[in-house]
mmCIF file of C-alpha atoms in Angstrom:
data_model
loop_
_atom_site.group_PDB
_atom_site.id
_atom_site.type_symbol
_atom_site.label_atom_id
_atom_site.label_comp_id
_atom_site.label_asym_id
_atom_site.label_seq_id
_atom_site.Cartn_x
_atom_site.Cartn_y
_atom_site.Cartn_z
ATOM 1 C CA UNK A 27 11.619 33.287 -3.300
ATOM 2 C CA UNK A 28 10.368 34.429 -6.591
ATOM 3 C CA UNK A 29 8.476 32.272 -9.027
ATOM 4 C CA UNK A 30 8.720 32.332 -12.777
ATOM 5 C CA UNK A 31 5.435 33.792 -13.865
ATOM 6 C CA UNK A 32 5.957 33.296 -17.582
ATOM 7 C CA UNK A 33 6.935 29.754 -18.461
ATOM 8 C CA UNK A 34 7.735 30.683 -22.099
ATOM 9 C CA UNK A 35 10.672 32.820 -21.020
ATOM 10 C CA UNK A 36 14.072 31.135 -21.507
ATOM 11 C CA UNK A 37 15.877 30.829 -18.252
ATOM 12 C CA UNK A 38 19.714 31.126 -18.007
ATOM 13 C CA UNK A 39 21.936 28.460 -16.482
ATOM 14 C CA UNK A 40 23.331 31.062 -14.007
ATOM 15 C CA UNK A 41 19.855 31.882 -12.825
ATOM 16 C CA UNK A 42 19.030 28.172 -12.353
ATOM 17 C CA UNK A 43 22.319 27.660 -10.551
ATOM 18 C CA UNK A 44 21.723 30.442 -8.011
ATOM 19 C CA UNK A 45 18.131 29.266 -7.416
ATOM 20 C CA UNK A 46 19.018 25.555 -6.989
ATOM 21 C CA UNK A 47 21.862 26.552 -4.488
ATOM 22 C CA UNK A 48 19.549 28.836 -2.550
ATOM 23 C CA UNK A 49 16.910 26.115 -2.351
ATOM 24 C CA UNK A 50 19.536 23.627 -1.058
ATOM 25 C CA UNK A 51 20.882 26.225 1.414
ATOM 26 C CA UNK A 52 17.402 26.832 2.781
ATOM 27 C CA UNK A 53 16.692 23.136 3.013
ATOM 28 C CA UNK A 54 19.832 22.247 4.829
ATOM 29 C CA UNK A 55 20.135 25.377 6.957
ATOM 30 C CA UNK A 56 19.211 23.623 10.247
ATOM 31 C CA UNK A 57 20.847 20.242 9.428
ATOM 32 C CA UNK A 58 23.498 18.902 11.692
ATOM 33 C CA UNK A 59 26.150 18.216 9.031
ATOM 34 C CA UNK A 60 29.862 17.532 8.938
ATOM 35 C CA UNK A 61 30.033 19.271 5.634
ATOM 36 C CA UNK A 62 31.184 22.862 5.553
ATOM 37 C CA UNK A 63 32.447 25.270 2.996
ATOM 38 C CA UNK A 64 29.260 26.334 1.288
ATOM 39 C CA UNK A 65 27.188 24.611 -1.345
ATOM 40 C CA UNK A 66 28.499 25.019 -4.943
ATOM 41 C CA UNK A 67 28.043 23.291 -8.280
ATOM 42 C CA UNK A 68 30.475 20.576 -7.375
ATOM 43 C CA UNK A 69 28.689 19.631 -4.062
ATOM 44 C CA UNK A 70 27.384 16.056 -3.936
ATOM 45 C CA UNK A 71 23.964 15.591 -2.504
ATOM 46 C CA UNK A 72 24.474 12.210 -0.756
ATOM 47 C CA UNK A 73 28.185 12.216 -0.042
ATOM 48 C CA UNK A 74 28.583 15.905 1.068
ATOM 49 C CA UNK A 75 25.061 16.892 2.293
ATOM 50 C CA UNK A 76 24.106 13.432 3.529
ATOM 51 C CA UNK A 77 20.895 13.485 1.483
ATOM 52 C CA UNK A 78 18.474 10.639 2.125
ATOM 53 C CA UNK A 79 15.538 9.707 -0.077
ATOM 54 C CA UNK A 80 13.038 11.733 1.847
ATOM 55 C CA UNK A 81 15.200 14.745 1.330
ATOM 56 C CA UNK A 82 15.092 14.047 -2.386
ATOM 57 C CA UNK A 83 11.300 14.360 -2.168
ATOM 58 C CA UNK A 84 11.553 17.763 -0.424
ATOM 59 C CA UNK A 85 14.083 18.952 -2.961
ATOM 60 C CA UNK A 86 11.941 17.982 -5.906
ATOM 61 C CA UNK A 87 8.847 19.632 -4.398
ATOM 62 C CA UNK A 88 10.812 22.809 -3.511
ATOM 63 C CA UNK A 89 12.303 22.998 -7.082
ATOM 64 C CA UNK A 90 8.801 22.491 -8.589
ATOM 65 C CA UNK A 91 7.556 25.323 -6.553
ATOM 66 C CA UNK A 92 10.497 27.587 -7.169
ATOM 67 C CA UNK A 93 10.281 27.179 -10.909
ATOM 68 C CA UNK A 94 6.514 26.977 -11.007
ATOM 69 C CA UNK A 95 6.562 23.804 -13.063
ATOM 70 C CA UNK A 96 5.078 20.487 -12.222
ATOM 71 C CA UNK A 97 5.903 18.569 -15.386
ATOM 72 C CA UNK A 98 9.636 18.125 -14.963
ATOM 73 C CA UNK A 99 10.433 14.365 -15.266
ATOM 74 C CA UNK A 100 12.665 14.185 -12.144
ATOM 75 C CA UNK A 101 12.648 10.405 -12.172
ATOM 76 C CA UNK A 102 15.041 10.732 -15.202
ATOM 77 C CA UNK A 103 17.436 12.596 -12.967
ATOM 78 C CA UNK A 104 17.325 10.312 -10.019
ATOM 79 C CA UNK A 105 17.143 6.977 -11.862
ATOM 80 C CA UNK A 106 19.378 5.488 -14.541
ATOM 81 C CA UNK A 107 19.082 2.132 -16.128
ATOM 82 C CA UNK A 108 16.179 1.127 -13.998
ATOM 83 C CA UNK A 109 17.903 1.873 -10.693
ATOM 84 C CA UNK A 110 18.428 4.849 -8.414
ATOM 85 C CA UNK A 111 21.662 6.785 -8.819
ATOM 86 C CA UNK A 112 24.179 6.512 -5.969
ATOM 87 C CA UNK A 113 24.886 10.258 -5.896
ATOM 88 C CA UNK A 114 24.366 13.440 -7.754
ATOM 89 C CA UNK A 115 26.400 16.637 -8.157
ATOM 90 C CA UNK A 116 24.580 19.927 -7.828
ATOM 91 C CA UNK A 117 25.797 20.721 -11.356
ATOM 92 C CA UNK A 118 23.874 17.688 -12.625
ATOM 93 C CA UNK A 119 20.734 19.007 -11.113
ATOM 94 C CA UNK A 120 21.340 22.375 -12.688
ATOM 95 C CA UNK A 121 22.055 20.838 -16.117
ATOM 96 C CA UNK A 122 18.967 18.738 -15.988
ATOM 97 C CA UNK A 123 16.769 21.679 -15.046
ATOM 98 C CA UNK A 124 18.385 23.849 -17.720
ATOM 99 C CA UNK A 125 17.543 21.189 -20.372
ATOM 100 C CA UNK A 126 13.941 20.635 -19.160
ATOM 101 C CA UNK A 127 12.886 24.131 -18.279
ATOM 102 C CA UNK A 128 13.947 25.483 -21.687
ATOM 103 C CA UNK A 129 13.031 22.446 -23.760
ATOM 104 C CA UNK A 130 9.485 21.331 -23.557
ATOM 105 C CA UNK A 131 10.211 17.734 -24.502
ATOM 106 C CA UNK B 753 4.950 20.466 2.437
ATOM 107 C CA UNK B 754 1.316 19.523 2.430
ATOM 108 C CA UNK B 755 0.048 18.136 5.704
ATOM 109 C CA UNK B 756 -3.193 17.484 7.569
ATOM 110 C CA UNK B 757 -4.021 16.838 11.233
ATOM 111 C CA UNK B 758 -6.019 13.736 12.133
ATOM 112 C CA UNK B 759 -6.837 13.197 15.826
ATOM 113 C CA UNK B 760 -4.105 15.616 16.795
ATOM 114 C CA UNK B 761 -1.470 13.813 14.665
ATOM 115 C CA UNK B 762 0.167 15.603 11.770
ATOM 116 C CA UNK B 763 0.281 13.608 8.567
ATOM 117 C CA UNK B 764 2.593 14.615 5.789
ATOM 118 C CA UNK B 765 1.474 13.702 2.197
ATOM 119 C CA UNK B 766 2.291 14.440 -1.416
ATOM 120 C CA UNK B 767 0.291 14.362 -4.558
ATOM 121 C CA UNK B 768 1.782 14.064 -8.032
ATOM 122 C CA UNK B 769 0.174 14.056 -11.482
ATOM 123 C CA UNK B 770 -3.373 13.949 -12.763
ATOM 124 C CA UNK B 771 -5.773 11.129 -13.482
ATOM 125 C CA UNK B 772 -7.600 8.425 -11.537
ATOM 126 C CA UNK B 773 -6.519 8.550 -7.874
ATOM 127 C CA UNK B 774 -3.908 6.085 -6.824
ATOM 128 C CA UNK B 775 -2.692 5.709 -3.184
ATOM 129 C CA UNK B 776 0.726 4.290 -2.335
ATOM 130 C CA UNK B 777 1.234 3.110 1.292
ATOM 131 C CA UNK B 778 4.816 2.452 2.454
ATOM 132 C CA UNK B 779 5.818 -0.238 5.066
ATOM 133 C CA UNK B 780 7.369 -0.080 8.502
ATOM 134 C CA UNK B 781 10.569 1.971 9.012
ATOM 135 C CA UNK B 782 10.221 3.500 5.569
ATOM 136 C CA UNK B 783 8.525 6.719 4.474
ATOM 137 C CA UNK B 784 6.910 8.098 1.388
ATOM 138 C CA UNK B 785 10.266 8.318 -0.318
ATOM 139 C CA UNK B 786 10.009 4.511 -0.678
ATOM 140 C CA UNK B 787 7.856 5.432 -3.668
ATOM 141 C CA UNK B 788 9.481 8.642 -4.817
ATOM 142 C CA UNK B 789 11.102 9.701 -7.065
ATOM 143 C CA UNK B 790 11.039 6.524 -9.071
ATOM 144 C CA UNK B 791 7.742 4.775 -8.844
ATOM 145 C CA UNK B 792 5.455 7.708 -8.015
ATOM 146 C CA UNK B 793 6.919 9.943 -10.812
ATOM 147 C CA UNK B 794 6.466 7.230 -13.413
ATOM 148 C CA UNK B 795 2.910 6.528 -12.278
ATOM 149 C CA UNK B 796 2.099 10.208 -12.085
ATOM 150 C CA UNK B 797 2.239 10.389 -15.903
ATOM 151 C CA UNK B 798 -1.191 8.688 -15.920
ATOM 152 C CA UNK B 799 -2.571 8.876 -12.423
ATOM 153 C CA UNK B 800 -2.964 11.269 -9.596
ATOM 154 C CA UNK B 801 -0.549 9.586 -7.142
ATOM 155 C CA UNK B 802 -1.203 10.233 -3.443
ATOM 156 C CA UNK B 803 1.425 9.101 -1.016
ATOM 157 C CA UNK B 804 1.930 9.872 2.684
ATOM 158 C CA UNK B 805 4.145 9.109 5.716
ATOM 159 C CA UNK B 806 2.481 6.827 8.140
ATOM 160 C CA UNK B 807 2.197 8.237 11.693
ATOM 161 C CA UNK B 808 5.537 7.704 13.430
ATOM 162 C CA UNK B 809 7.403 7.802 10.152
ATOM 163 C CA UNK B 810 8.992 10.320 7.828
ATOM 164 C CA UNK B 811 7.797 13.825 8.471
ATOM 165 C CA UNK B 812 4.482 12.753 10.053
ATOM 166 C CA UNK B 813 3.961 13.135 13.768
ATOM 167 C CA UNK B 814 4.930 10.551 16.407
ATOM 168 C CA UNK B 815 2.385 10.341 19.087
ATOM 169 C CA UNK B 816 3.205 8.341 22.231
ATOM 170 C CA UNK B 817 0.613 5.779 21.415
ATOM 171 C CA UNK B 818 -2.022 5.047 18.747
ATOM 172 C CA UNK B 819 -0.427 2.673 16.225
ATOM 173 C CA UNK B 820 -3.063 -0.011 15.928
ATOM 174 C CA UNK B 821 -4.389 -1.092 12.577
ATOM 175 C CA UNK B 822 -7.543 0.887 13.389
ATOM 176 C CA UNK B 823 -5.533 4.044 13.812
ATOM 177 C CA UNK B 824 -3.704 3.392 10.459
ATOM 178 C CA UNK B 825 -7.067 2.861 8.655
ATOM 179 C CA UNK B 826 -8.465 5.983 10.232
ATOM 180 C CA UNK B 827 -5.513 8.011 8.987
ATOM 181 C CA UNK B 828 -6.037 6.721 5.423
ATOM 182 C CA UNK B 829 -9.700 7.487 5.526
ATOM 183 C CA UNK B 830 -8.998 10.953 6.911
ATOM 184 C CA UNK B 831 -6.495 11.721 4.142
ATOM 185 C CA UNK B 832 -8.930 10.474 1.430
ATOM 186 C CA UNK B 833 -11.745 12.561 2.936
ATOM 187 C CA UNK B 834 -9.507 15.599 3.063
ATOM 188 C CA UNK B 835 -8.647 15.236 -0.648
ATOM 189 C CA UNK B 836 -12.306 14.562 -1.518
ATOM 190 C CA UNK B 837 -11.463 11.081 -2.855
ATOM 191 C CA UNK B 838 -14.295 8.552 -2.692
ATOM 192 C CA UNK B 839 -12.647 5.939 -4.848
ATOM 193 C CA UNK B 840 -8.986 5.085 -5.512
ATOM 194 C CA UNK B 841 -6.654 2.354 -6.537
ATOM 195 C CA UNK B 842 -4.854 1.347 -3.353
ATOM 196 C CA UNK B 843 -1.300 -0.041 -3.381
ATOM 197 C CA UNK B 844 0.555 -1.045 -0.233
ATOM 198 C CA UNK B 845 3.960 -2.607 0.467
ATOM 199 C CA UNK B 846 4.655 -4.850 3.453
ATOM 200 C CA UNK B 847 2.911 -3.364 6.508
ATOM 201 C CA UNK B 848 1.380 -0.824 4.109
ATOM 202 C CA UNK B 849 -0.136 -3.703 2.189
ATOM 203 C CA UNK B 850 -1.640 -4.869 5.425
ATOM 204 C CA UNK B 851 -3.247 -1.574 5.914
ATOM 205 C CA UNK B 852 -4.541 -1.671 2.265
ATOM 206 C CA UNK B 853 -6.017 -5.114 2.786
ATOM 207 C CA UNK B 854 -7.802 -4.052 6.043
ATOM 208 C CA UNK B 855 -9.071 -0.929 4.249
ATOM 209 C CA UNK B 856 -10.380 -2.964 1.281
ATOM 210 C CA UNK B 857 -12.266 -5.177 3.685
ATOM 211 C CA UNK B 858 -13.773 -2.341 5.699
ATOM 212 C CA UNK B 859 -14.296 0.205 2.865
ATOM 213 C CA UNK B 860 -14.908 -1.956 -0.237
ATOM 214 C CA UNK B 861 -16.724 0.836 -2.125
ATOM 215 C CA UNK B 862 -13.748 3.158 -1.954
ATOM 216 C CA UNK B 863 -11.195 0.696 -3.279
ATOM 217 C CA UNK B 864 -11.301 0.376 -7.062
ATOM 218 C CA UNK B 865 -8.385 -2.020 -7.102
ATOM 219 C CA UNK B 866 -6.111 -3.460 -4.426
ATOM 220 C CA UNK B 867 -2.455 -4.220 -4.940
ATOM 221 C CA UNK B 868 -0.736 -6.313 -2.189
ATOM 222 C CA UNK B 869 2.970 -5.885 -2.617
ATOM 223 C CA UNK B 870 4.798 -8.439 -0.492
ATOM 224 C CA UNK B 871 3.172 -8.826 2.912
ATOM 225 C CA UNK B 872 2.417 -11.741 5.178
ATOM 226 C CA UNK B 873 -0.782 -12.330 7.198
ATOM 227 C CA UNK B 874 -0.715 -14.638 10.207
ATOM 228 C CA UNK B 875 -4.104 -16.120 9.095
ATOM 229 C CA UNK B 876 -2.444 -17.152 5.832
ATOM 230 C CA UNK B 877 1.036 -18.391 6.778
ATOM 231 C CA UNK B 878 2.620 -19.444 9.988
ATOM 232 C CA UNK B 879 5.714 -17.613 11.107
ATOM 233 C CA UNK B 880 8.719 -18.905 9.222
ATOM 234 C CA UNK B 881 11.891 -20.070 10.784
ATOM 235 C CA UNK B 882 15.123 -18.809 9.195
ATOM 236 C CA UNK B 883 16.175 -22.279 8.624
ATOM 237 C CA UNK B 884 13.112 -22.946 6.576
ATOM 238 C CA UNK B 885 13.661 -20.018 4.314
ATOM 239 C CA UNK B 886 14.826 -21.204 0.934
ATOM 240 C CA UNK B 887 17.623 -18.680 0.535
ATOM 241 C CA UNK B 888 18.963 -18.599 4.098
ATOM 242 C CA UNK B 889 21.869 -20.983 3.513
ATOM 243 C CA UNK B 890 23.514 -18.803 0.780
ATOM 244 C CA UNK B 891 23.058 -15.681 2.924
ATOM 245 C CA UNK B 892 24.459 -17.467 5.891
ATOM 246 C CA UNK B 893 27.603 -18.538 4.046
ATOM 247 C CA UNK B 894 28.317 -15.041 2.954
ATOM 248 C CA UNK B 895 27.794 -13.546 6.428
ATOM 249 C CA UNK B 896 29.909 -16.190 8.104
ATOM 250 C CA UNK B 897 32.786 -15.357 5.750
ATOM 251 C CA UNK B 898 32.756 -11.848 7.320
ATOM 252 C CA UNK B 899 32.532 -13.029 10.872
ATOM 253 C CA UNK B 900 29.033 -11.632 11.400
ATOM 254 C CA UNK B 901 27.276 -12.999 14.431
ATOM 255 C CA UNK B 902 24.309 -14.821 13.064
ATOM 256 C CA UNK B 903 20.927 -15.430 14.470
ATOM 257 C CA UNK B 904 19.906 -19.049 15.104
ATOM 258 C CA UNK B 905 18.179 -21.067 12.336
ATOM 259 C CA UNK B 906 15.268 -21.328 14.784
ATOM 260 C CA UNK B 907 14.703 -17.558 14.852
ATOM 261 C CA UNK B 908 11.491 -16.454 13.146
ATOM 262 C CA UNK B 909 11.834 -14.168 10.219
ATOM 263 C CA UNK B 910 10.526 -10.745 10.973
ATOM 264 C CA UNK B 911 10.793 -7.428 9.432
ATOM 265 C CA UNK B 912 13.227 -6.331 12.153
ATOM 266 C CA UNK B 913 15.478 -9.182 11.231
ATOM 267 C CA UNK B 914 15.506 -8.251 7.604
ATOM 268 C CA UNK B 915 16.360 -4.655 8.608
ATOM 269 C CA UNK B 916 19.207 -6.071 10.666
ATOM 270 C CA UNK B 917 20.572 -7.945 7.640
ATOM 271 C CA UNK B 918 20.343 -4.857 5.549
ATOM 272 C CA UNK B 919 22.273 -2.896 8.238
ATOM 273 C CA UNK B 920 24.969 -5.601 8.317
ATOM 274 C CA UNK B 921 25.310 -5.578 4.524
ATOM 275 C CA UNK B 922 25.457 -1.798 4.474
ATOM 276 C CA UNK B 923 28.285 -1.760 7.044
ATOM 277 C CA UNK B 924 30.211 -4.473 5.215
ATOM 278 C CA UNK B 925 29.728 -2.634 1.956
ATOM 279 C CA UNK B 926 30.977 0.615 3.472
ATOM 280 C CA UNK B 927 34.043 -1.168 4.752
ATOM 281 C CA UNK B 928 34.611 -2.357 1.176
ATOM 282 C CA UNK B 929 34.668 -6.046 2.164
ATOM 283 C CA UNK B 930 31.358 -7.033 0.644
ATOM 284 C CA UNK B 931 29.061 -6.105 -2.151
ATOM 285 C CA UNK B 932 25.415 -6.777 -1.686
ATOM 286 C CA UNK B 933 24.568 -9.733 -3.810
ATOM 287 C CA UNK B 934 22.138 -8.408 -6.359
ATOM 288 C CA UNK B 935 20.252 -11.661 -6.354
ATOM 289 C CA UNK B 936 19.559 -11.546 -2.625
ATOM 290 C CA UNK B 937 19.254 -7.857 -2.284
ATOM 291 C CA UNK B 938 17.324 -6.531 0.638
ATOM 292 C CA UNK B 939 18.032 -2.951 -0.576
ATOM 293 C CA UNK B 940 15.826 -0.502 1.154
ATOM 294 C CA UNK B 941 16.867 2.988 0.379
ATOM 295 C CA UNK B 942 14.639 4.628 2.994
ATOM 296 C CA UNK B 943 16.675 3.716 6.054
ATOM 297 C CA UNK B 944 19.426 6.174 5.896
ATOM 298 C CA UNK B 945 20.934 7.503 9.060
ATOM 299 C CA UNK B 946 17.956 9.806 9.789
ATOM 300 C CA UNK B 947 15.435 7.216 8.859
ATOM 301 C CA UNK B 948 17.096 4.630 11.107
ATOM 302 C CA UNK B 949 17.285 7.114 14.034
ATOM 303 C CA UNK B 950 13.602 7.975 13.562
ATOM 304 C CA UNK B 951 12.698 4.261 13.632
ATOM 305 C CA UNK B 952 14.745 3.779 16.729
ATOM 306 C CA UNK B 953 13.015 6.685 18.435
ATOM 307 C CA UNK B 954 9.659 5.181 17.462
ATOM 308 C CA UNK B 955 10.696 1.846 18.996
ATOM 309 C CA UNK B 956 12.115 3.341 22.191
ATOM 310 C CA UNK B 957 9.701 6.171 23.020
ATOM 311 C CA UNK B 958 6.210 5.019 21.917
ATOM 312 C CA UNK B 959 4.007 1.952 22.260
ATOM 313 C CA UNK B 960 4.358 1.331 18.443
ATOM 314 C CA UNK B 961 6.338 -1.885 18.953
ATOM 315 C CA UNK B 962 3.691 -3.594 21.054
ATOM 316 C CA UNK B 963 0.831 -2.249 18.846
ATOM 317 C CA UNK B 964 2.562 -3.451 15.687
ATOM 318 C CA UNK B 965 3.083 -6.914 17.295
ATOM 319 C CA UNK B 966 -0.429 -7.238 18.584
ATOM 320 C CA UNK B 967 -2.514 -9.950 17.015
ATOM 321 C CA UNK B 968 -4.301 -9.284 13.776
ATOM 322 C CA UNK B 969 -7.985 -9.627 13.955
ATOM 323 C CA UNK B 970 -8.259 -10.515 10.359
ATOM 324 C CA UNK B 971 -9.243 -14.025 9.268
ATOM 325 C CA UNK B 972 -9.014 -15.849 5.967
ATOM 326 C CA UNK B 973 -12.872 -15.500 5.908
ATOM 327 C CA UNK B 974 -12.511 -11.748 5.948
ATOM 328 C CA UNK B 975 -10.002 -11.934 3.161
ATOM 329 C CA UNK B 976 -12.347 -14.037 1.072
ATOM 330 C CA UNK B 977 -14.772 -11.110 1.122
ATOM 331 C CA UNK B 978 -12.472 -8.979 -1.021
ATOM 332 C CA UNK B 979 -14.168 -8.615 -4.405
ATOM 333 C CA UNK B 980 -12.435 -5.807 -6.215
ATOM 334 C CA UNK B 981 -9.708 -6.666 -8.769
ATOM 335 C CA UNK B 982 -6.633 -7.567 -6.712
ATOM 336 C CA UNK B 983 -2.997 -7.946 -7.658
ATOM 337 C CA UNK B 984 -0.723 -9.986 -5.368
ATOM 338 C CA UNK B 985 2.743 -8.666 -6.255
ATOM 339 C CA UNK B 986 5.648 -10.489 -4.655
ATOM 340 C CA UNK B 987 9.469 -10.948 -4.881
ATOM 341 C CA UNK B 988 10.559 -14.412 -5.829
ATOM 342 C CA UNK B 989 12.926 -14.710 -2.841
ATOM 343 C CA UNK B 990 10.524 -13.197 -0.297
ATOM 344 C CA UNK B 991 9.745 -15.025 2.913
ATOM 345 C CA UNK B 992 6.154 -13.799 2.419
ATOM 346 C CA UNK B 993 5.585 -15.976 -0.700
ATOM 347 C CA UNK B 994 3.287 -18.442 1.131
ATOM 348 C CA UNK B 995 0.859 -15.549 1.717
ATOM 349 C CA UNK B 996 0.935 -14.677 -1.989
ATOM 350 C CA UNK B 997 -0.471 -18.052 -2.982
ATOM 351 C CA UNK B 998 -3.023 -17.957 -0.076
ATOM 352 C CA UNK B 999 -4.260 -14.567 -1.408
ATOM 353 C CA UNK B 1000 -4.668 -16.038 -4.843
ATOM 354 C CA UNK B 1001 -6.636 -18.941 -3.362
ATOM 355 C CA UNK B 1002 -8.804 -16.774 -1.114
ATOM 356 C CA UNK B 1003 -9.676 -13.812 -3.374
ATOM 357 C CA UNK B 1004 -11.822 -14.590 -6.325
ATOM 358 C CA UNK B 1005 -10.619 -11.822 -8.514
ATOM 359 C CA UNK B 1006 -6.878 -11.980 -7.754
ATOM 360 C CA UNK B 1007 -3.960 -11.980 -10.186
ATOM 361 C CA UNK B 1008 -0.393 -12.896 -9.103
ATOM 362 C CA UNK B 1009 2.848 -11.262 -10.281
ATOM 363 C CA UNK B 1010 6.139 -12.615 -9.031
ATOM 364 C CA UNK B 1011 9.167 -10.440 -9.561
ATOM 365 C CA UNK B 1012 12.114 -12.630 -10.500
ATOM 366 C CA UNK B 1013 15.402 -12.673 -8.512
ATOM 367 C CA UNK B 1014 14.395 -10.154 -5.817
ATOM 368 C CA UNK B 1015 13.101 -10.359 -2.339
ATOM 369 C CA UNK B 1016 10.790 -8.510 -0.012
ATOM 370 C CA UNK B 1017 11.869 -5.034 -1.029
ATOM 371 C CA UNK B 1018 11.256 -5.640 -4.771
ATOM 372 C CA UNK B 1019 9.572 -2.256 -5.538
ATOM 373 C CA UNK B 1020 12.711 -0.272 -4.766
ATOM 374 C CA UNK B 1021 15.019 -2.861 -6.211
ATOM 375 C CA UNK B 1022 13.278 -2.990 -9.540
ATOM 376 C CA UNK B 1023 11.174 0.136 -9.737
ATOM 377 C CA UNK B 1024 10.697 0.251 -13.538
ATOM 378 C CA UNK B 1025 9.523 -3.357 -13.633
ATOM 379 C CA UNK B 1026 7.289 -2.645 -10.677
ATOM 380 C CA UNK B 1027 5.603 0.247 -12.488
ATOM 381 C CA UNK B 1028 5.336 -1.614 -15.762
ATOM 382 C CA UNK B 1029 3.614 -4.631 -14.134
ATOM 383 C CA UNK B 1030 1.383 -2.425 -11.916
ATOM 384 C CA UNK B 1031 0.542 -0.230 -14.852
ATOM 385 C CA UNK B 1032 -0.700 -3.270 -16.897
ATOM 386 C CA UNK B 1033 -2.882 -4.335 -14.063
ATOM 387 C CA UNK B 1034 -4.357 -0.799 -13.445
ATOM 388 C CA UNK B 1035 -4.999 -0.256 -17.158
ATOM 389 C CA UNK B 1036 -6.980 -3.460 -17.304
ATOM 390 C CA UNK B 1037 -9.189 -2.179 -14.348
ATOM 391 C CA UNK B 1038 -10.047 1.453 -14.878
ATOM 392 C CA UNK B 1039 -12.641 3.059 -12.565
ATOM 393 C CA UNK B 1040 -16.077 1.730 -13.400
ATOM 394 C CA UNK B 1041 -17.599 5.139 -13.957
ATOM 395 C CA UNK B 1042 -20.942 3.582 -14.893
ATOM 396 C CA UNK B 1043 -21.517 2.803 -11.282
ATOM 397 C CA UNK B 1044 -19.517 5.631 -9.825
ATOM 398 C CA UNK B 1045 -20.354 8.603 -11.997
ATOM 399 C CA UNK B 1046 -19.150 10.883 -9.280
ATOM 400 C CA UNK B 1047 -15.890 9.257 -8.336
ATOM 401 C CA UNK B 1048 -14.881 12.461 -6.519
ATOM 402 C CA UNK B 1049 -17.030 14.509 -4.244
ATOM 403 C CA UNK B 1050 -17.688 18.179 -4.999
ATOM 404 C CA UNK B 1051 -15.570 19.302 -1.956
ATOM 405 C CA UNK B 1052 -12.449 17.935 -3.512
ATOM 406 C CA UNK B 1053 -9.588 20.198 -2.726
ATOM 407 C CA UNK B 1054 -6.538 20.959 -4.824
ATOM 408 C CA UNK B 1055 -3.790 20.375 -2.286
ATOM 409 C CA UNK B 1056 -0.906 22.778 -2.204
ATOM 410 C CA UNK B 1057 2.440 21.330 -3.011
#
């Protein structure tokens, strides 16, 4: 896996999508899942991939490593209105990263 | 994922953020995801948050035996040594709080502040019968409506019983015939299918059950020795509340926070409120660098993530 060496470079949504999906594919490669058909932007983490909270930890750590950034506020992705979200689409993860990787707010 | 080996047991841990060191210890049948992403991420904005999977939990190793409180303390000490941490804020939930209290008694110099999130100690409160639990009647009515076989009112409340309730509610919720009452939530998001299977394996294939159930050697006199700033942080509906007031009575420098309308698993039910309350307590008690000018030893490592 490649890392982004230069954080000031804008990163395209397509690039993020392909990297998020490859992180998820690598993570779930040896999982015993009912889900089949390949991971795409409409895949749901909990419903389709049977993600549990410990898998969320691994996903976040893998994404931080892949994008060489440790300052992304992932709690804003996984929590809304003071509680944990029930599920997330892969596309929501991509949108979130697209916003935060290119916008240093 | 970062890990270390202590006495031939692999321990999986994670560090987030920068600042004073803050250790979060989860309870039985959970894993470090009890604290992450919500609580640990928010705290990591001001602290270096260290959290780990207890042996037999999460992605840590599961030896056939070695689950005593002594082993648990030794793991924590090994992790802190590995990270070069000589002083930290220690926060534990449930069984994790029990480890934190033991650690504060045996390693007082290393514990800058102690946060006891919802645990009970036998030396502080007798086992409670279900029938004596303030909120049992309303639970009971709901469960009876759905034909759930109920334990007797004389059964003692245990962690295992709470997990069983949680499982029942999850099943009913999935069938669409019940919604967990938010006021009496026992929501514990760490016992998914894999988590539950891991817990079952721990119970079935190791001596953990006997070792967890073995008598504590801690007395109220030991608890009275705790002198660092302490926060007893409980859920209003928790069966552990009697211990909360006993901690307040026994520890000279102890504040109490009671989270309204939640029970034993209050940190995951109201994570933002948990962080806000804990943050206020921690801010009031920063490391006393006057006495600990070198709060971290020179061999401190930067763990890989």
